[in-house]
């Protein structure tokens, strides 16, 4: 199993293009099931969540093939709603996205409960109630769900909270339902916008894109056609490298990302003392490497992303003064706190809030990744720390980051992977 070794304390410098977005490509891969033809996706990140999703799609009879470095072809012509083995769906939360497209195209679906990061309860009640409103008959079992549709009919759906996954799942079923659907209080993350644009390019009719109320006019599934689609840049991965530089000091430019998608994050980085220049599709950051304290409160987009709070916490561990991080999306997302303390980060977690009391120096440590973003936080702490850090359970990072050690090595970090 892979491990990452870091000799911390180097400044970072350089310019690079960010990988394609994990959270955009996964629902788009699921949506390719709606189209009985070949979907071509470019700028697809080479991460294990993508290869796992390919494996699931292949189980369903799709053919997935890499054309060049980052171009993925998904041929869904011979797809059928076979049962997917539990060991596959348990690997990733995004397997739940298959429910909507399978119902829309085949009228049936059988799925085990999804896996993913351990960050508190991750119910799927909003996915199921939304699909039920569209006419699906869903049977919940202890270890999964089976769903049938007689006919999907447009409906008015109000989400209790703006769940990203539920919005995407309902959307993918509604595009092929009869009549009009309105999803109110839906999520409006950039990845939702991208899924809507992808579906419209395939022949769907979705309006209100980017707002908290989506209107969908259903079309005949046969009307949906294949497209070639370029996946957008990963805003969370981009921000991970920006925070790394905020903590280590240096000057980097990340291309392939709209600064507007990171506006709350860039505000936070500015409050920490970084100088930031926004380009059309890129962000440039300059840092002296002496971060200042600055609070974080997470929330659904456009608020500060929950996926970045642990990474921000790592950098705040070296800030001057105390900062608070308040988690308002998931109930248990401070799993990494204990591992961060091994670097000398001083923090106190109570409920959904962590207080971080900055300290001048962090020291290299032997730590294990607890989850995807927690693992990234430990990597960032290792880059800032004096001495050697050994990071194990790197498979968590590989779910969402494409060769992060190579990106950081090019930026001047002393980092290598073994195994
Ligand atoms: C997605 C992202 C994840 C990100 C999260 C929040 C992907 C693959 N993952 O996860 O990286 O951290 O959005 O931005 O895109 N909820 C319910 N019932 C449901 C569904 C969700 O109560 O049926 C609650 C959850 O418990 C959580 C909140 O809604 O408290 C937000 O979850 P959701 O937006 O659904 O997150 P995911 O789609 O799982």
Tab-separated table of C-alpha atoms and ligand atoms in Angstrom:
chain	number	residue	atom	x	y	z
A	1	UNK	CA	0.000	0.000	0.000
A	2	UNK	CA	1.256	3.503	-0.879
A	3	UNK	CA	2.718	5.932	1.617
A	4	UNK	CA	3.801	9.533	1.175
A	5	UNK	CA	6.983	10.899	2.728
A	6	UNK	CA	7.444	14.643	3.053
A	7	UNK	CA	10.402	16.709	4.251
A	8	UNK	CA	8.504	19.857	5.177
A	9	UNK	CA	9.399	23.517	5.157
A	10	UNK	CA	9.894	24.218	1.444
A	11	UNK	CA	8.241	27.183	-0.252
A	12	UNK	CA	6.073	26.402	-3.274
A	13	UNK	CA	6.282	28.075	-6.666
A	14	UNK	CA	5.004	27.414	-10.157
A	15	UNK	CA	2.047	27.398	-12.476
A	16	UNK	CA	-0.075	24.409	-13.480
A	17	UNK	CA	-3.450	23.339	-14.795
A	18	UNK	CA	-5.760	21.780	-12.233
A	19	UNK	CA	-7.202	18.282	-12.715
A	20	UNK	CA	-10.799	17.754	-13.788
A	21	UNK	CA	-13.422	17.846	-11.069
A	22	UNK	CA	-14.224	14.628	-9.195
A	23	UNK	CA	-17.615	15.831	-8.026
A	24	UNK	CA	-18.566	16.972	-11.545
A	25	UNK	CA	-17.426	13.917	-13.459
A	26	UNK	CA	-19.029	11.252	-11.216
A	27	UNK	CA	-22.674	12.298	-11.744
A	28	UNK	CA	-21.932	12.961	-15.428
A	29	UNK	CA	-20.614	9.404	-15.766
A	30	UNK	CA	-23.838	8.155	-14.160
A	31	UNK	CA	-25.875	10.386	-16.502
A	32	UNK	CA	-24.157	8.832	-19.525
A	33	UNK	CA	-26.376	5.800	-18.780
A	34	UNK	CA	-29.351	7.867	-19.944
A	35	UNK	CA	-27.914	7.948	-23.435
A	36	UNK	CA	-27.865	4.708	-25.410
A	37	UNK	CA	-24.686	5.667	-27.229
A	38	UNK	CA	-21.055	6.716	-26.707
A	39	UNK	CA	-20.353	9.683	-24.422
A	40	UNK	CA	-16.903	11.216	-24.735
A	41	UNK	CA	-15.592	12.944	-21.635
A	42	UNK	CA	-12.374	14.955	-21.715
A	43	UNK	CA	-10.323	16.370	-18.822
A	44	UNK	CA	-11.350	13.379	-16.691
A	45	UNK	CA	-9.174	13.048	-13.571
A	46	UNK	CA	-7.271	9.766	-13.140
A	47	UNK	CA	-8.523	9.042	-9.633
A	48	UNK	CA	-9.822	5.841	-8.088
A	49	UNK	CA	-13.407	7.120	-7.704
A	50	UNK	CA	-13.486	7.395	-11.511
A	51	UNK	CA	-12.030	3.922	-12.071
A	52	UNK	CA	-14.475	2.521	-9.504
A	53	UNK	CA	-17.376	4.215	-11.302
A	54	UNK	CA	-16.098	2.720	-14.595
A	55	UNK	CA	-16.150	-0.705	-12.951
A	56	UNK	CA	-19.743	-0.184	-11.807
A	57	UNK	CA	-20.821	1.010	-15.272
A	58	UNK	CA	-19.111	-2.025	-16.833
A	59	UNK	CA	-21.064	-4.298	-14.484
A	60	UNK	CA	-24.163	-2.655	-15.954
A	61	UNK	CA	-23.020	-3.588	-19.462
A	62	UNK	CA	-21.360	-0.291	-20.477
A	63	UNK	CA	-17.967	-0.270	-22.133
A	64	UNK	CA	-15.531	2.255	-20.663
A	65	UNK	CA	-12.235	2.975	-22.408
A	66	UNK	CA	-9.525	5.582	-21.931
A	67	UNK	CA	-8.666	7.128	-25.272
A	68	UNK	CA	-5.787	9.362	-24.366
A	69	UNK	CA	-4.455	10.567	-21.054
A	70	UNK	CA	-7.670	12.123	-19.753
A	71	UNK	CA	-10.330	11.237	-22.330
A	72	UNK	CA	-12.846	8.605	-21.310
A	73	UNK	CA	-15.359	6.948	-23.635
A	74	UNK	CA	-18.493	5.434	-22.122
A	75	UNK	CA	-20.569	3.285	-24.452
A	76	UNK	CA	-23.935	2.679	-22.803
A	77	UNK	CA	-25.625	1.087	-25.848
A	78	UNK	CA	-25.783	-2.396	-24.279
A	79	UNK	CA	-26.383	-1.286	-20.706
A	80	UNK	CA	-28.975	-3.123	-18.627
A	81	UNK	CA	-30.100	-2.818	-15.001
A	82	UNK	CA	-28.112	-5.716	-13.511
A	83	UNK	CA	-27.525	-6.000	-9.784
A	84	UNK	CA	-24.315	-4.300	-8.737
A	85	UNK	CA	-22.164	-6.142	-6.227
A	86	UNK	CA	-22.108	-4.637	-2.757
A	87	UNK	CA	-18.296	-4.504	-2.714
A	88	UNK	CA	-18.444	-2.056	-5.664
A	89	UNK	CA	-21.138	0.354	-4.446
A	90	UNK	CA	-19.718	0.324	-0.931
A	91	UNK	CA	-16.473	1.833	-2.227
A	92	UNK	CA	-18.048	5.120	-3.167
A	93	UNK	CA	-20.947	7.305	-2.180
A	94	UNK	CA	-21.544	8.358	-5.787
A	95	UNK	CA	-22.927	4.926	-6.674
A	96	UNK	CA	-26.276	6.240	-5.417
A	97	UNK	CA	-26.341	8.530	-8.496
A	98	UNK	CA	-27.130	5.484	-10.603
A	99	UNK	CA	-30.610	5.207	-9.177
A	100	UNK	CA	-32.094	8.141	-11.126
A	101	UNK	CA	-30.614	7.285	-14.547
A	102	UNK	CA	-31.362	3.545	-14.206
A	103	UNK	CA	-34.984	4.266	-13.345
A	104	UNK	CA	-35.310	6.766	-16.171
A	105	UNK	CA	-33.846	4.513	-18.848
A	106	UNK	CA	-34.844	1.003	-17.762
A	107	UNK	CA	-37.593	1.441	-15.198
A	108	UNK	CA	-35.783	-0.595	-12.568
A	109	UNK	CA	-32.730	-0.440	-10.323
A	110	UNK	CA	-31.197	-2.540	-7.559
A	111	UNK	CA	-28.456	-0.991	-5.469
A	112	UNK	CA	-26.656	-1.705	-2.246
A	113	UNK	CA	-26.249	1.240	0.101
A	114	UNK	CA	-23.409	3.536	-0.943
A	115	UNK	CA	-20.089	3.965	0.843
A	116	UNK	CA	-17.815	7.027	0.845
A	117	UNK	CA	-16.076	9.028	3.557
A	118	UNK	CA	-17.024	8.602	7.227
A	119	UNK	CA	-18.124	12.150	8.015
A	120	UNK	CA	-21.313	11.496	9.953
A	121	UNK	CA	-24.668	10.052	8.975
A	122	UNK	CA	-25.224	10.235	5.241
A	123	UNK	CA	-28.899	9.430	4.737
A	124	UNK	CA	-30.478	9.072	1.295
A	125	UNK	CA	-34.061	9.894	2.305
A	126	UNK	CA	-34.151	13.012	0.084
A	127	UNK	CA	-32.997	10.996	-2.944
A	128	UNK	CA	-35.708	8.412	-2.311
A	129	UNK	CA	-38.562	10.787	-1.499
A	130	UNK	CA	-37.776	12.886	-4.594
A	131	UNK	CA	-37.777	9.827	-6.847
A	132	UNK	CA	-40.976	8.606	-5.199
A	133	UNK	CA	-42.600	11.966	-6.007
A	134	UNK	CA	-41.772	11.266	-9.652
A	135	UNK	CA	-43.683	7.970	-9.436
A	136	UNK	CA	-40.954	5.461	-8.531
A	137	UNK	CA	-41.924	2.604	-6.242
A	138	UNK	CA	-38.951	2.081	-3.943
A	139	UNK	CA	-38.436	-0.781	-1.557
A	140	UNK	CA	-35.847	-0.157	1.159
A	141	UNK	CA	-33.974	-3.194	2.432
A	142	UNK	CA	-31.459	-3.419	5.224
A	143	UNK	CA	-28.516	-3.290	2.840
A	144	UNK	CA	-29.902	-1.468	-0.157
A	145	UNK	CA	-32.801	-0.334	-2.269
A	146	UNK	CA	-34.723	-1.735	-5.188
A	147	UNK	CA	-36.787	0.612	-7.286
A	148	UNK	CA	-39.331	0.260	-10.028
A	149	UNK	CA	-41.169	2.814	-12.069
A	150	UNK	CA	-44.453	2.309	-13.818
A	151	UNK	CA	-44.151	5.728	-15.386
A	152	UNK	CA	-42.106	8.708	-14.238
A	153	UNK	CA	-44.265	11.839	-14.069
A	154	UNK	CA	-43.100	15.385	-13.454
A	155	UNK	CA	-43.714	16.692	-9.967
A	156	UNK	CA	-43.135	19.581	-7.570
A	157	UNK	CA	-40.332	18.629	-5.159
A	158	UNK	CA	-39.126	20.722	-2.222
A	159	UNK	CA	-35.915	19.527	-0.590
A	160	UNK	CA	-35.671	19.831	3.199
A	161	UNK	CA	-32.026	20.859	2.743
A	162	UNK	CA	-30.107	21.546	-0.470
A	163	UNK	CA	-28.503	18.126	-0.872
A	164	UNK	CA	-26.060	17.946	-3.775
A	165	UNK	CA	-26.555	14.233	-4.403
A	166	UNK	CA	-30.344	14.304	-4.083
A	167	UNK	CA	-30.597	17.266	-6.481
A	168	UNK	CA	-28.452	15.392	-9.014
A	169	UNK	CA	-30.310	12.105	-8.675
A	170	UNK	CA	-33.764	13.672	-8.992
A	171	UNK	CA	-32.566	15.782	-11.906
A	172	UNK	CA	-31.321	12.737	-13.833
A	173	UNK	CA	-34.681	10.998	-13.422
A	174	UNK	CA	-36.766	14.125	-14.090
A	175	UNK	CA	-35.165	14.844	-17.483
A	176	UNK	CA	-36.910	11.733	-18.825
A	177	UNK	CA	-40.168	12.002	-16.813
A	178	UNK	CA	-43.459	12.974	-18.473
A	179	UNK	CA	-44.287	16.654	-18.024
A	180	UNK	CA	-42.738	19.311	-15.819
A	181	UNK	CA	-40.730	18.933	-12.616
A	182	UNK	CA	-39.727	21.725	-10.278
A	183	UNK	CA	-37.038	21.119	-7.649
A	184	UNK	CA	-37.158	23.835	-5.019
A	185	UNK	CA	-34.448	24.524	-2.405
A	186	UNK	CA	-32.113	22.476	-4.559
A	187	UNK	CA	-28.328	22.591	-4.328
A	188	UNK	CA	-26.582	25.012	-6.698
A	189	UNK	CA	-22.953	23.941	-6.495
A	190	UNK	CA	-20.921	24.480	-9.693
A	191	UNK	CA	-21.036	20.685	-10.166
A	192	UNK	CA	-24.858	20.860	-10.342
A	193	UNK	CA	-24.576	23.621	-12.925
A	194	UNK	CA	-22.204	21.428	-14.909
A	195	UNK	CA	-24.525	18.412	-14.741
A	196	UNK	CA	-27.441	20.571	-15.969
A	197	UNK	CA	-25.383	21.930	-18.858
A	198	UNK	CA	-24.249	18.409	-19.763
A	199	UNK	CA	-27.834	17.109	-19.705
A	200	UNK	CA	-29.070	20.039	-21.800
A	201	UNK	CA	-26.287	19.364	-24.309
A	202	UNK	CA	-27.664	15.783	-24.491
A	203	UNK	CA	-31.128	17.135	-25.361
A	204	UNK	CA	-32.691	17.700	-21.916
A	205	UNK	CA	-34.648	20.855	-21.127
A	206	UNK	CA	-33.567	22.282	-17.754
A	207	UNK	CA	-34.064	25.912	-16.784
A	208	UNK	CA	-33.142	28.002	-13.764
A	209	UNK	CA	-29.615	26.590	-13.875
A	210	UNK	CA	-27.504	27.955	-11.014
A	211	UNK	CA	-30.554	28.993	-8.989
A	212	UNK	CA	-32.236	27.293	-6.022
A	213	UNK	CA	-35.240	26.283	-8.169
A	214	UNK	CA	-34.704	24.086	-11.210
A	215	UNK	CA	-37.458	23.528	-13.778
A	216	UNK	CA	-37.257	20.477	-15.958
A	217	UNK	CA	-39.445	19.673	-18.953
A	218	UNK	CA	-39.186	15.947	-19.425
A	219	UNK	CA	-38.266	14.578	-22.849
A	220	UNK	CA	-38.595	11.092	-24.328
A	221	UNK	CA	-35.493	9.104	-23.256
A	222	UNK	CA	-34.923	8.286	-26.945
A	223	UNK	CA	-34.591	12.032	-27.554
A	224	UNK	CA	-31.425	12.167	-25.427
A	225	UNK	CA	-28.273	11.858	-27.508
A	226	UNK	CA	-24.576	11.463	-26.878
A	227	UNK	CA	-22.143	14.374	-26.693
A	228	UNK	CA	-18.491	15.137	-26.188
A	229	UNK	CA	-18.025	17.017	-22.925
A	230	UNK	CA	-15.067	18.694	-21.262
A	231	UNK	CA	-15.174	18.271	-17.488
A	232	UNK	CA	-14.561	21.488	-15.545
A	233	UNK	CA	-11.614	22.043	-13.216
A	234	UNK	CA	-11.728	20.749	-9.641
A	235	UNK	CA	-12.312	23.712	-7.316
A	236	UNK	CA	-11.570	21.655	-4.189
A	237	UNK	CA	-8.273	20.293	-5.544
A	238	UNK	CA	-7.327	23.805	-6.750
A	239	UNK	CA	-8.006	25.207	-3.281
A	240	UNK	CA	-5.970	22.405	-1.683
A	241	UNK	CA	-2.861	23.640	-3.539
A	242	UNK	CA	-3.704	27.285	-2.775
A	243	UNK	CA	-3.913	26.477	0.967
A	244	UNK	CA	-0.646	24.521	0.733
A	245	UNK	CA	1.048	27.664	-0.571
A	246	UNK	CA	-0.721	29.852	2.003
A	247	UNK	CA	0.845	27.678	4.709
A	248	UNK	CA	4.312	27.104	3.199
A	249	UNK	CA	4.769	30.491	1.558
A	250	UNK	CA	5.449	30.978	-2.123
A	251	UNK	CA	3.796	32.030	-5.343
A	252	UNK	CA	1.626	29.750	-7.491
A	253	UNK	CA	-0.897	30.086	-10.271
A	254	UNK	CA	-3.594	27.456	-10.709
A	255	UNK	CA	-5.215	27.483	-14.149
A	256	UNK	CA	-8.429	25.842	-15.345
A	257	UNK	CA	-10.736	27.102	-12.595
A	258	UNK	CA	-13.236	29.987	-12.415
A	259	UNK	CA	-12.266	32.215	-9.454
A	260	UNK	CA	-15.982	32.944	-8.851
A	261	UNK	CA	-16.458	29.293	-7.865
A	262	UNK	CA	-13.987	29.858	-5.034
A	263	UNK	CA	-15.080	33.294	-3.883
A	264	UNK	CA	-15.605	32.402	-0.184
A	265	UNK	CA	-12.381	30.431	-0.165
A	266	UNK	CA	-10.407	33.265	-1.729
A	267	UNK	CA	-11.905	35.653	0.854
A	268	UNK	CA	-10.670	33.343	3.591
A	269	UNK	CA	-7.198	33.116	2.060
A	270	UNK	CA	-7.080	36.921	1.815
A	271	UNK	CA	-8.047	37.220	5.486
A	272	UNK	CA	-5.168	34.864	6.236
A	273	UNK	CA	-2.869	37.411	4.621
A	274	UNK	CA	-2.420	36.001	1.118
A	275	UNK	CA	-2.323	38.267	-1.919
A	276	UNK	CA	-4.586	36.918	-4.633
A	277	UNK	CA	-5.014	37.831	-8.258
A	278	UNK	CA	-8.039	36.473	-10.116
A	279	UNK	CA	-7.684	35.678	-13.808
A	280	UNK	CA	-10.392	34.665	-16.289
A	281	UNK	CA	-9.873	30.971	-15.581
A	282	UNK	CA	-7.137	30.910	-12.999
A	283	UNK	CA	-6.073	32.046	-9.547
A	284	UNK	CA	-2.671	33.371	-8.575
A	285	UNK	CA	-1.662	33.357	-4.911
A	286	UNK	CA	1.302	34.888	-3.129
A	287	UNK	CA	2.036	34.153	0.524
A	288	UNK	CA	4.846	35.021	2.927
A	289	UNK	CA	4.085	31.787	4.756
A	290	UNK	CA	2.956	33.500	7.976
A	291	UNK	CA	-0.797	32.855	7.943
A	292	UNK	CA	-3.090	34.983	10.107
A	293	UNK	CA	-6.067	33.602	12.013
A	294	UNK	CA	-9.434	33.721	10.205
A	295	UNK	CA	-12.685	31.908	11.028
A	296	UNK	CA	-14.502	29.493	8.713
A	297	UNK	CA	-18.205	28.624	8.631
A	298	UNK	CA	-19.158	25.961	6.098
A	299	UNK	CA	-22.483	25.745	4.297
A	300	UNK	CA	-24.094	24.800	0.993
A	301	UNK	CA	-22.767	26.719	-2.039
A	302	UNK	CA	-22.198	29.658	-2.346
A	303	UNK	CA	-21.053	29.408	1.306
A	304	UNK	CA	-17.635	28.052	2.256
A	305	UNK	CA	-17.299	24.378	1.130
A	306	UNK	CA	-17.325	21.712	3.826
A	307	UNK	CA	-14.776	19.752	1.776
A	308	UNK	CA	-12.121	22.359	2.556
A	309	UNK	CA	-12.534	22.894	6.285
A	310	UNK	CA	-10.008	20.250	7.357
A	311	UNK	CA	-7.443	21.626	4.907
A	312	UNK	CA	-8.040	25.165	6.194
A	313	UNK	CA	-7.682	23.821	9.744
A	314	UNK	CA	-4.224	22.445	8.972
A	315	UNK	CA	-3.022	25.873	7.798
A	316	UNK	CA	-4.728	27.696	10.683
A	317	UNK	CA	-2.713	25.412	12.970
A	318	UNK	CA	0.286	27.573	12.150
A	319	UNK	CA	-1.554	30.910	12.136
A	320	UNK	CA	-0.972	33.771	14.492
A	321	UNK	CA	-3.900	33.728	16.945
A	322	UNK	CA	-6.980	31.558	17.356
A	323	UNK	CA	-9.550	30.653	14.682
A	324	UNK	CA	-12.818	28.785	14.773
A	325	UNK	CA	-14.104	26.354	12.166
A	326	UNK	CA	-17.852	25.733	12.270
A	327	UNK	CA	-19.233	22.804	10.282
A	328	UNK	CA	-22.817	23.310	9.156
A	329	UNK	CA	-23.213	20.597	6.515
A	330	UNK	CA	-22.127	17.290	8.079
A	331	UNK	CA	-22.484	16.348	11.712
A	332	UNK	CA	-19.155	14.633	12.285
A	333	UNK	CA	-16.441	16.061	10.108
A	334	UNK	CA	-13.572	16.562	12.555
A	335	UNK	CA	-12.258	13.007	12.347
A	336	UNK	CA	-8.824	14.291	11.325
A	337	UNK	CA	-8.382	16.479	14.436
A	338	UNK	CA	-6.528	13.774	16.394
A	339	UNK	CA	-4.060	13.230	13.540
A	340	UNK	CA	-3.466	16.982	13.127
A	341	UNK	CA	-2.556	17.188	16.815
A	342	UNK	CA	0.393	14.871	16.133
A	343	UNK	CA	2.018	17.758	14.192
A	344	UNK	CA	1.638	19.996	17.237
A	345	UNK	CA	-1.575	21.656	16.015
A	346	UNK	CA	-3.450	22.825	19.106
A	347	UNK	CA	-7.180	22.430	18.724
A	348	UNK	CA	-10.341	21.714	20.652
A	349	UNK	CA	-13.429	20.217	19.068
A	350	UNK	CA	-16.823	20.623	20.645
A	351	UNK	CA	-19.838	19.511	18.643
A	352	UNK	CA	-19.792	21.130	15.254
A	353	UNK	CA	-17.101	23.667	16.101
A	354	UNK	CA	-13.324	23.375	16.315
A	355	UNK	CA	-11.126	26.046	17.893
A	356	UNK	CA	-7.618	26.143	16.502
A	357	UNK	CA	-4.924	27.947	18.484
A	358	UNK	CA	-2.109	28.674	16.081
A	359	UNK	CA	1.428	27.766	16.951
A	360	UNK	CA	4.638	29.019	15.378
A	361	UNK	CA	6.037	25.649	14.343
A	362	UNK	CA	4.599	22.293	13.333
A	363	UNK	CA	6.742	19.161	13.510
A	364	UNK	CA	6.797	16.216	11.107
A	365	UNK	CA	4.747	13.249	12.267
A	366	UNK	CA	3.687	9.743	11.392
A	367	UNK	CA	-0.017	9.951	10.545
A	368	UNK	CA	-2.701	8.055	8.659
A	369	UNK	CA	-5.317	9.519	6.321
A	370	UNK	CA	-8.746	9.252	7.929
A	371	UNK	CA	-10.773	10.213	4.852
A	372	UNK	CA	-10.256	11.943	1.502
A	373	UNK	CA	-10.125	15.617	2.562
A	374	UNK	CA	-8.731	14.780	6.014
A	375	UNK	CA	-5.879	13.013	4.224
A	376	UNK	CA	-5.261	16.121	2.134
A	377	UNK	CA	-5.181	18.198	5.332
A	378	UNK	CA	-2.461	15.932	6.750
A	379	UNK	CA	-0.454	16.256	3.541
A	380	UNK	CA	-0.690	20.058	3.817
A	381	UNK	CA	0.369	19.929	7.494
A	382	UNK	CA	3.346	17.768	6.480
A	383	UNK	CA	4.400	20.333	3.846
A	384	UNK	CA	4.416	23.094	6.492
A	385	UNK	CA	6.048	21.060	9.264
A	386	UNK	CA	9.693	20.961	10.190
A	387	UNK	CA	11.224	17.515	9.569
A	388	UNK	CA	9.828	14.317	8.111
A	389	UNK	CA	6.199	13.288	7.793
A	390	UNK	CA	5.025	9.801	6.931
A	391	UNK	CA	1.458	9.671	5.623
A	392	UNK	CA	-0.165	6.245	5.347
A	393	UNK	CA	-3.564	5.093	4.012
A	394	UNK	CA	-2.949	7.267	0.967
A	395	UNK	CA	-5.692	5.372	-0.884
A	396	UNK	CA	-8.124	7.872	0.652
A	397	UNK	CA	-6.346	10.725	-1.186
A	398	UNK	CA	-6.195	8.760	-4.416
A	399	UNK	CA	-10.009	8.710	-4.503
A	400	UNK	CA	-10.020	12.399	-5.373
A	401	UNK	CA	-6.533	13.747	-6.119
A	402	UNK	CA	-4.598	12.773	-9.228
A	403	UNK	CA	-0.942	12.190	-8.240
A	404	UNK	CA	-0.835	15.042	-5.677
A	405	UNK	CA	2.805	14.257	-4.853
A	406	UNK	CA	3.778	14.920	-8.479
A	407	UNK	CA	1.939	18.259	-8.548
A	408	UNK	CA	3.637	19.315	-5.303
A	409	UNK	CA	7.049	18.012	-6.374
A	410	UNK	CA	6.856	20.250	-9.468
A	411	UNK	CA	5.988	23.166	-7.187
A	412	UNK	CA	9.207	22.551	-5.233
A	413	UNK	CA	8.040	20.397	-2.319
A	414	UNK	CA	10.252	17.595	-1.042
A	415	UNK	CA	7.696	14.814	-1.333
A	416	UNK	CA	7.690	11.245	-2.626
A	417	UNK	CA	5.445	8.235	-2.749
A	418	UNK	CA	6.651	4.790	-1.857
A	419	UNK	CA	4.858	1.532	-2.603
B	1	LIG	C1	-21.564	16.037	-2.054
B	1	LIG	C2	-20.101	15.933	-2.405
B	1	LIG	C3	-19.244	16.053	-1.165
B	1	LIG	C4	-19.595	17.316	-0.411
B	1	LIG	C5	-21.106	17.421	-0.166
B	1	LIG	C6	-21.529	18.756	0.436
B	1	LIG	C7	-20.063	14.501	-4.365
B	1	LIG	C8	-19.658	13.189	-4.943
B	1	LIG	N1	-19.858	14.655	-3.040
B	1	LIG	O1	-21.866	14.940	-1.182
B	1	LIG	O2	-17.886	16.102	-1.573
B	1	LIG	O3	-18.933	17.291	0.849
B	1	LIG	O4	-21.813	17.273	-1.409
B	1	LIG	O5	-21.084	19.807	-0.345
B	1	LIG	O6	-20.514	15.397	-5.060
B	1	LIG	N2	-28.797	14.746	3.487
B	1	LIG	C9	-29.970	14.217	4.024
B	1	LIG	N3	-30.689	13.350	3.248
B	1	LIG	C10	-30.314	12.985	1.981
B	1	LIG	C11	-29.113	13.526	1.454
B	1	LIG	C12	-28.375	14.394	2.234
B	1	LIG	O7	-30.340	14.524	5.157
B	1	LIG	O8	-31.018	12.217	1.349
B	1	LIG	C13	-27.972	15.671	4.299
B	1	LIG	C14	-26.607	15.070	4.645
B	1	LIG	O9	-26.666	14.264	5.798
B	1	LIG	C15	-25.766	16.300	4.849
B	1	LIG	C16	-26.381	17.309	3.883
B	1	LIG	O10	-27.656	16.807	3.519
B	1	LIG	O11	-25.910	16.775	6.161
B	1	LIG	C17	-25.565	17.544	2.619
B	1	LIG	O12	-25.317	16.326	1.979
B	1	LIG	P1	-25.226	16.243	0.381
B	1	LIG	O13	-25.244	17.631	-0.172
B	1	LIG	O14	-26.260	15.289	-0.091
B	1	LIG	O15	-23.801	15.623	0.166
B	1	LIG	P2	-23.387	14.549	-0.907
B	1	LIG	O16	-24.175	14.706	-2.150
B	1	LIG	O17	-23.338	13.213	-0.244
